[in-house]
């Protein structure tokens, strides 16, 4: 059985790594990786392959930039050539980026089964391109591997047959479990000169928060207030840094006392930083899951989340339409331990990829 696994953006690499390892354990599975190039620079791509011990991609499409439509179309055209050359038995797509939908569409049109890993997540916000990618990919996939029970219910509401849906767990947590010891040895907090549990981490990259001068100014005011309480480490996403410079705000950010602006981190460095933080503030989907597993409190500055289990069972707190005052109030409550107890969700145990590989073999090889 030949499987092509698709990676495009930074979160995909974290999800594909355990799947490739699980597939490679079986001599009757040939696992190949296709990198679309959606994230192509070293810090957003190459370093992740190195740190997650993913082999060099078998195919690199080199598609990046352009509008969502242009990027999706270009990936489809390039990927079609790969599929014709490889003639795979199954195509695996993960997450919700443009590469996910583009490659799933090509597979379906070429009558090749598609498995979507991390299926069924819904934010309810169709203004987010990721939400459209999720809905469309799920509607055309043959197998849907989900991370939490809410995703099962979402798919059933959308009339997906239950026989296609498998609650397998979270492959992102598989990578976290696999890499945790390596991350522990980095001691990134001491290298940055901050005490264990004595600092906060913030990450921001969503358009609503960083694509306008109003959004960045609001973020700046939040940071000024937070740094009065604790030092704040801010690994700046390339998109965010570009916008900070274009709106001529870099000097305003850089002079904030107790704020450490650092370049975007590799996977191991970021996990090391988060694991020893007192609190993480983010607008990322994956960070909500990583903090839940690590049992680190998290505030998500978004109007919605497609990962409700991180709130219902995990450490995440959703803060829509946030203000400086609302962020500060919740931060003080968390740091004074006046917030909820939390648990690690079911099947977030480091074995999701093994379960997925077993289900695929049972369906396509042993049946």
Coordinates of C-alpha atoms in Angstrom, one line a residue:
X1 CA 0.0 0.0 0.0
X2 CA 1.4 3.4 -1.0
X3 CA 0.4 6.4 1.0
X4 CA 1.1 10.0 0.1
X5 CA 1.0 12.3 3.2
X6 CA 0.6 16.1 2.5
X7 CA 2.4 18.8 4.4
X8 CA 2.2 22.5 3.7
X9 CA 2.3 24.7 6.7
X10 CA 4.0 24.5 10.1
X11 CA 1.2 22.7 12.0
X12 CA 1.1 20.0 9.3
X13 CA 4.7 18.9 10.0
X14 CA 3.9 18.3 13.6
X15 CA 0.9 16.1 12.6
X16 CA 2.6 14.1 9.8
X17 CA 5.7 13.2 11.8
X18 CA 4.1 10.5 14.0
X19 CA 2.0 9.3 11.1
X20 CA 5.1 8.7 9.0
X21 CA 6.7 6.8 11.8
X22 CA 3.7 4.7 12.4
X23 CA 3.3 3.8 8.7
X24 CA 7.1 3.1 8.4
X25 CA 6.8 0.4 11.1
X26 CA 4.8 -1.8 8.6
X27 CA 6.7 -3.4 5.7
X28 CA 3.5 -3.5 3.7
X29 CA 3.1 0.3 3.7
X30 CA 5.2 2.6 1.6
X31 CA 5.0 6.1 3.1
X32 CA 5.9 9.1 1.0
X33 CA 5.7 12.8 2.0
X34 CA 4.7 15.6 -0.4
X35 CA 5.6 19.2 0.8
X36 CA 3.6 21.8 -1.1
X37 CA 5.8 24.6 0.0
X38 CA 3.1 26.7 1.6
X39 CA 5.6 27.4 4.4
X40 CA 9.0 27.3 2.8
X41 CA 11.5 29.3 4.9
X42 CA 13.7 27.4 7.3
X43 CA 12.2 28.5 10.6
X44 CA 8.7 27.7 9.4
X45 CA 9.6 24.5 7.5
X46 CA 13.1 23.1 7.4
X47 CA 13.8 23.3 11.1
X48 CA 10.6 21.3 11.8
X49 CA 11.7 18.5 9.5
X50 CA 15.0 18.4 11.3
X51 CA 13.6 18.5 14.9
X52 CA 10.7 16.2 14.3
X53 CA 13.0 13.7 12.6
X54 CA 10.9 13.7 9.4
X55 CA 12.9 12.5 6.3
X56 CA 13.4 14.8 3.3
X57 CA 10.1 15.1 1.4
X58 CA 9.8 12.9 -1.6
X59 CA 8.2 15.8 -3.5
X60 CA 8.5 19.5 -3.0
X61 CA 6.0 21.6 -5.0
X62 CA 7.4 25.0 -4.2
X63 CA 4.0 26.7 -4.1
X64 CA 3.8 29.8 -1.8
X65 CA 2.4 33.3 -1.8
X66 CA -0.6 34.6 -3.8
X67 CA -4.2 34.8 -2.8
X68 CA -6.0 31.8 -1.2
X69 CA -7.5 31.0 -4.6
X70 CA -4.2 31.3 -6.5
X71 CA -2.4 29.2 -3.9
X72 CA -5.0 26.5 -3.9
X73 CA -5.2 26.3 -7.7
X74 CA -1.4 26.2 -8.1
X75 CA -1.1 23.4 -5.5
X76 CA -3.8 21.4 -7.3
X77 CA -2.0 21.6 -10.7
X78 CA 1.4 20.7 -9.2
X79 CA 0.0 17.9 -7.1
X80 CA -1.9 16.3 -9.9
X81 CA 1.4 15.6 -11.7
X82 CA 2.8 14.0 -8.5
X83 CA -0.3 11.7 -8.2
X84 CA 0.0 10.7 -11.9
X85 CA 3.6 9.8 -11.3
X86 CA 3.2 8.0 -8.0
X87 CA -0.2 6.3 -8.5
X88 CA -0.9 6.1 -4.7
X89 CA -3.4 3.9 -3.0
X90 CA -4.3 6.5 -0.3
X91 CA -3.7 10.2 0.3
X92 CA -3.5 11.6 3.8
X93 CA -4.3 15.2 4.5
X94 CA -4.1 16.9 7.9
X95 CA -5.4 20.0 9.5
X96 CA -7.1 22.9 7.6
X97 CA -4.7 24.8 5.5
X98 CA -5.0 25.5 1.7
X99 CA -2.8 22.5 1.0
X100 CA -5.2 20.2 2.8
X101 CA -8.2 21.1 0.7
X102 CA -6.2 21.4 -2.6
X103 CA -4.7 17.9 -2.4
X104 CA -8.0 16.4 -1.2
X105 CA -9.8 17.8 -4.2
X106 CA -7.1 16.4 -6.6
X107 CA -7.3 13.0 -4.9
X108 CA -11.1 12.8 -5.2
X109 CA -11.2 13.9 -8.8
X110 CA -8.6 11.2 -9.6
X111 CA -10.7 8.5 -7.6
X112 CA -8.1 8.0 -4.9
X113 CA -9.3 7.5 -1.3
X114 CA -8.6 10.4 1.1
X115 CA -8.2 10.2 4.8
X116 CA -8.5 13.5 6.8
X117 CA -6.7 13.6 10.1
X118 CA -8.0 16.2 12.6
X119 CA -11.4 16.1 10.9
X120 CA -14.7 17.5 12.2
X121 CA -13.4 20.6 14.0
X122 CA -15.7 23.6 13.6
X123 CA -15.4 27.2 14.8
X124 CA -18.7 28.3 13.3
X125 CA -17.0 31.2 11.7
X126 CA -17.1 31.0 7.9
X127 CA -15.1 34.2 7.5
X128 CA -12.0 32.1 8.4
X129 CA -10.5 30.4 5.4
X130 CA -9.6 27.4 7.6
X131 CA -13.2 26.8 8.4
X132 CA -14.1 26.5 4.7
X133 CA -11.1 24.2 4.2
X134 CA -12.3 22.0 7.1
X135 CA -15.9 21.7 5.9
X136 CA -15.0 21.0 2.3
X137 CA -12.3 18.5 3.0
X138 CA -14.5 16.6 5.4
X139 CA -17.3 16.5 2.9
X140 CA -15.2 14.7 0.3
X141 CA -13.0 12.5 2.5
X142 CA -13.4 8.7 2.7
X143 CA -12.1 8.4 6.3
X144 CA -12.3 11.0 9.0
X145 CA -10.0 10.7 12.0
X146 CA -11.1 13.1 14.9
X147 CA -9.4 14.4 18.0
X148 CA -12.4 15.0 20.3
X149 CA -16.0 14.0 20.7
X150 CA -17.4 17.4 19.6
X151 CA -15.9 16.7 16.2
X152 CA -17.8 13.4 16.0
X153 CA -21.0 15.3 16.7
X154 CA -20.2 17.9 14.1
X155 CA -19.7 15.3 11.4
X156 CA -22.9 13.4 12.3
X157 CA -24.9 16.7 12.1
X158 CA -23.5 17.2 8.6
X159 CA -24.8 13.7 7.7
X160 CA -21.4 12.0 7.4
X161 CA -21.9 8.2 7.8
X162 CA -20.7 7.1 11.2
X163 CA -18.7 4.3 9.6
X164 CA -16.3 6.9 8.2
X165 CA -15.7 8.5 11.6
X166 CA -13.0 7.3 14.0
X167 CA -12.1 9.0 17.3
X168 CA -8.4 8.2 17.1
X169 CA -6.9 10.9 19.3
X170 CA -4.6 13.8 18.6
X171 CA -1.5 13.3 16.4
X172 CA -0.2 16.7 17.5
X173 CA 0.0 15.4 21.0
X174 CA 1.9 12.3 19.6
X175 CA 4.7 14.7 18.5
X176 CA 4.6 16.5 21.8
X177 CA 5.0 13.2 23.8
X178 CA 7.7 12.0 21.4
X179 CA 9.7 15.2 21.6
X180 CA 9.2 16.3 25.2
X181 CA 12.4 14.9 26.5
X182 CA 14.4 16.6 23.8
X183 CA 12.6 19.9 24.6
X184 CA 13.3 19.5 28.3
X185 CA 17.0 19.4 27.7
X186 CA 17.0 22.8 25.9
X187 CA 16.2 24.9 29.0
X188 CA 15.2 27.8 26.8
X189 CA 13.8 29.8 29.7
X190 CA 17.2 30.0 31.4
X191 CA 18.8 31.0 28.1
X192 CA 16.3 33.9 28.0
X193 CA 17.0 34.8 31.6
X194 CA 13.6 34.2 33.0
X195 CA 12.7 32.0 36.0
X196 CA 10.6 28.8 35.7
X197 CA 6.9 29.6 36.0
X198 CA 7.9 33.3 36.4
X199 CA 7.0 34.5 32.9
X200 CA 4.2 34.5 30.3
X201 CA 4.4 33.6 26.6
X202 CA 2.3 35.3 23.9
X203 CA 1.9 34.3 20.2
X204 CA -0.2 36.2 17.7
X205 CA -0.7 35.7 13.9
X206 CA -4.4 35.8 13.0
X207 CA -5.4 38.5 10.6
X208 CA -8.0 39.9 13.0
X209 CA -5.2 40.6 15.5
X210 CA -2.2 41.6 13.4
X211 CA -3.2 42.7 10.0
X212 CA -4.3 46.3 10.9
X213 CA -2.8 49.1 12.8
X214 CA -5.8 49.0 15.2
X215 CA -5.2 45.3 16.0
X216 CA -1.5 45.8 16.6
X217 CA -2.0 48.9 18.7
X218 CA -4.5 47.0 20.8
X219 CA -2.0 44.1 21.2
X220 CA 0.7 46.6 22.2
X221 CA -1.5 48.1 24.9
X222 CA -2.2 44.5 26.2
X223 CA 1.5 43.8 26.3
X224 CA 2.3 47.0 28.2
X225 CA -0.2 46.0 30.9
X226 CA 0.9 42.4 31.1
X227 CA 4.6 43.2 31.6
X228 CA 3.8 45.1 34.7
X229 CA 2.8 41.7 36.3
X230 CA 5.4 39.3 34.8
X231 CA 8.0 39.3 32.0
X232 CA 6.5 38.4 28.7
X233 CA 8.2 36.4 26.0
X234 CA 6.9 37.1 22.5
X235 CA 8.2 34.8 19.7
X236 CA 7.1 36.9 16.7
X237 CA 5.5 35.1 13.8
X238 CA 7.0 36.3 10.4
X239 CA 3.6 37.6 9.3
X240 CA 3.2 39.5 12.5
X241 CA 6.8 40.9 12.4
X242 CA 6.2 42.0 8.8
X243 CA 3.1 43.9 9.8
X244 CA 4.7 45.5 12.8
X245 CA 7.4 46.9 10.6
X246 CA 5.0 48.0 7.8
X247 CA 2.9 50.0 10.3
X248 CA 6.1 51.4 11.8
X249 CA 5.4 50.1 15.2
X250 CA 8.6 48.1 15.9
X251 CA 10.2 50.7 18.1
X252 CA 7.0 50.9 20.1
X253 CA 7.1 47.2 20.8
X254 CA 10.8 47.0 21.4
X255 CA 10.9 49.7 24.1
X256 CA 8.3 47.9 26.4
X257 CA 10.0 47.0 29.6
X258 CA 9.9 43.3 30.6
X259 CA 8.9 42.4 27.0
X260 CA 11.3 40.1 25.1
X261 CA 10.7 40.1 21.4
X262 CA 12.4 37.1 19.9
X263 CA 12.3 35.4 16.4
X264 CA 9.8 32.6 15.8
X265 CA 11.1 29.5 17.5
X266 CA 11.6 25.9 16.3
X267 CA 9.3 23.3 17.6
X268 CA 11.5 22.0 20.4
X269 CA 12.4 25.5 21.6
X270 CA 8.8 26.6 21.6
X271 CA 7.6 23.5 23.6
X272 CA 10.4 24.1 26.1
X273 CA 9.4 27.7 26.5
X274 CA 5.7 26.9 26.9
X275 CA 6.2 24.0 29.4
X276 CA 7.8 26.3 32.0
X277 CA 5.5 29.3 31.5
X278 CA 3.0 30.5 34.1
X279 CA 0.5 31.4 31.3
X280 CA 0.3 31.4 27.5
X281 CA -1.8 33.9 25.5
X282 CA -2.4 33.0 21.9
X283 CA -4.7 33.1 18.9
X284 CA -3.4 29.8 17.6
X285 CA -5.4 26.6 17.4
X286 CA -2.5 24.2 18.0
X287 CA -1.2 26.1 21.0
X288 CA -4.6 25.6 22.7
X289 CA -4.0 21.8 22.4
X290 CA -0.3 21.8 23.5
X291 CA -1.0 23.9 26.6
X292 CA -3.9 21.6 27.5
X293 CA -1.7 18.5 27.4
X294 CA 1.1 20.3 29.3
X295 CA -1.4 21.6 31.8
X296 CA -0.3 25.2 31.3
X297 CA -3.1 27.9 31.5
X298 CA -4.0 29.4 28.2
X299 CA -6.0 32.5 27.1
X300 CA -7.2 32.5 23.5
X301 CA -7.8 35.9 22.1
X302 CA -10.5 34.9 19.5
X303 CA -14.2 35.0 19.2
X304 CA -14.4 31.3 18.8
X305 CA -12.5 28.0 18.9
X306 CA -12.7 24.9 16.8
X307 CA -11.2 23.0 19.7
X308 CA -13.9 23.2 22.5
X309 CA -12.4 20.3 24.4
X310 CA -9.5 22.5 25.4
X311 CA -12.0 24.7 27.2
X312 CA -14.5 22.0 28.5
X313 CA -11.7 19.7 29.8
X314 CA -8.4 21.5 29.2
X315 CA -6.6 24.6 30.4
X316 CA -7.9 27.0 27.7
X317 CA -10.0 30.1 28.3
X318 CA -11.7 31.8 25.4
X319 CA -11.8 35.6 25.5
X320 CA -13.8 37.1 22.5
X321 CA -13.8 40.8 21.8
X322 CA -11.0 41.3 24.3
X323 CA -10.0 44.5 25.9
X324 CA -6.9 45.4 27.9
X325 CA -9.1 45.3 31.1
X326 CA -10.6 41.9 30.3
X327 CA -7.2 40.3 29.5
X328 CA -5.8 41.7 32.7
X329 CA -8.7 40.5 34.9
X330 CA -8.5 37.0 33.5
X331 CA -4.7 36.9 33.8
X332 CA -4.8 37.9 37.5
X333 CA -7.4 35.2 38.2
X334 CA -5.3 32.6 36.5
X335 CA -2.1 33.6 38.2
X336 CA -3.8 33.6 41.6
X337 CA -5.1 30.1 40.9
X338 CA -8.8 31.2 41.0
X339 CA -9.7 29.3 37.7
X340 CA -11.0 25.9 36.8
X341 CA -9.4 22.5 37.2
X342 CA -8.4 20.7 34.0
X343 CA -7.8 17.3 32.5
X344 CA -6.1 15.9 29.5
X345 CA -8.8 14.8 26.9
X346 CA -9.4 11.1 26.1
X347 CA -7.0 9.5 23.6
X348 CA -4.5 12.4 23.9
X349 CA -1.9 9.8 24.9
X350 CA 0.8 9.8 22.2
X351 CA -0.7 6.8 20.4
X352 CA -3.1 8.4 17.9
X353 CA -0.9 7.7 14.9
X354 CA -0.6 4.0 15.8
X355 CA -4.4 3.7 16.0
X356 CA -4.8 5.5 12.6
X357 CA -2.2 3.2 11.0
X358 CA -4.0 0.1 12.4
X359 CA -7.4 1.3 11.1
X360 CA -6.0 2.0 7.6
X361 CA -4.3 -1.4 7.4
X362 CA -7.5 -3.2 8.5
X363 CA -9.5 -1.4 5.9
X364 CA -7.2 -1.4 2.9
X365 CA -4.8 -4.3 3.4
X366 CA -6.3 -6.9 5.7
X367 CA -9.9 -6.7 4.5

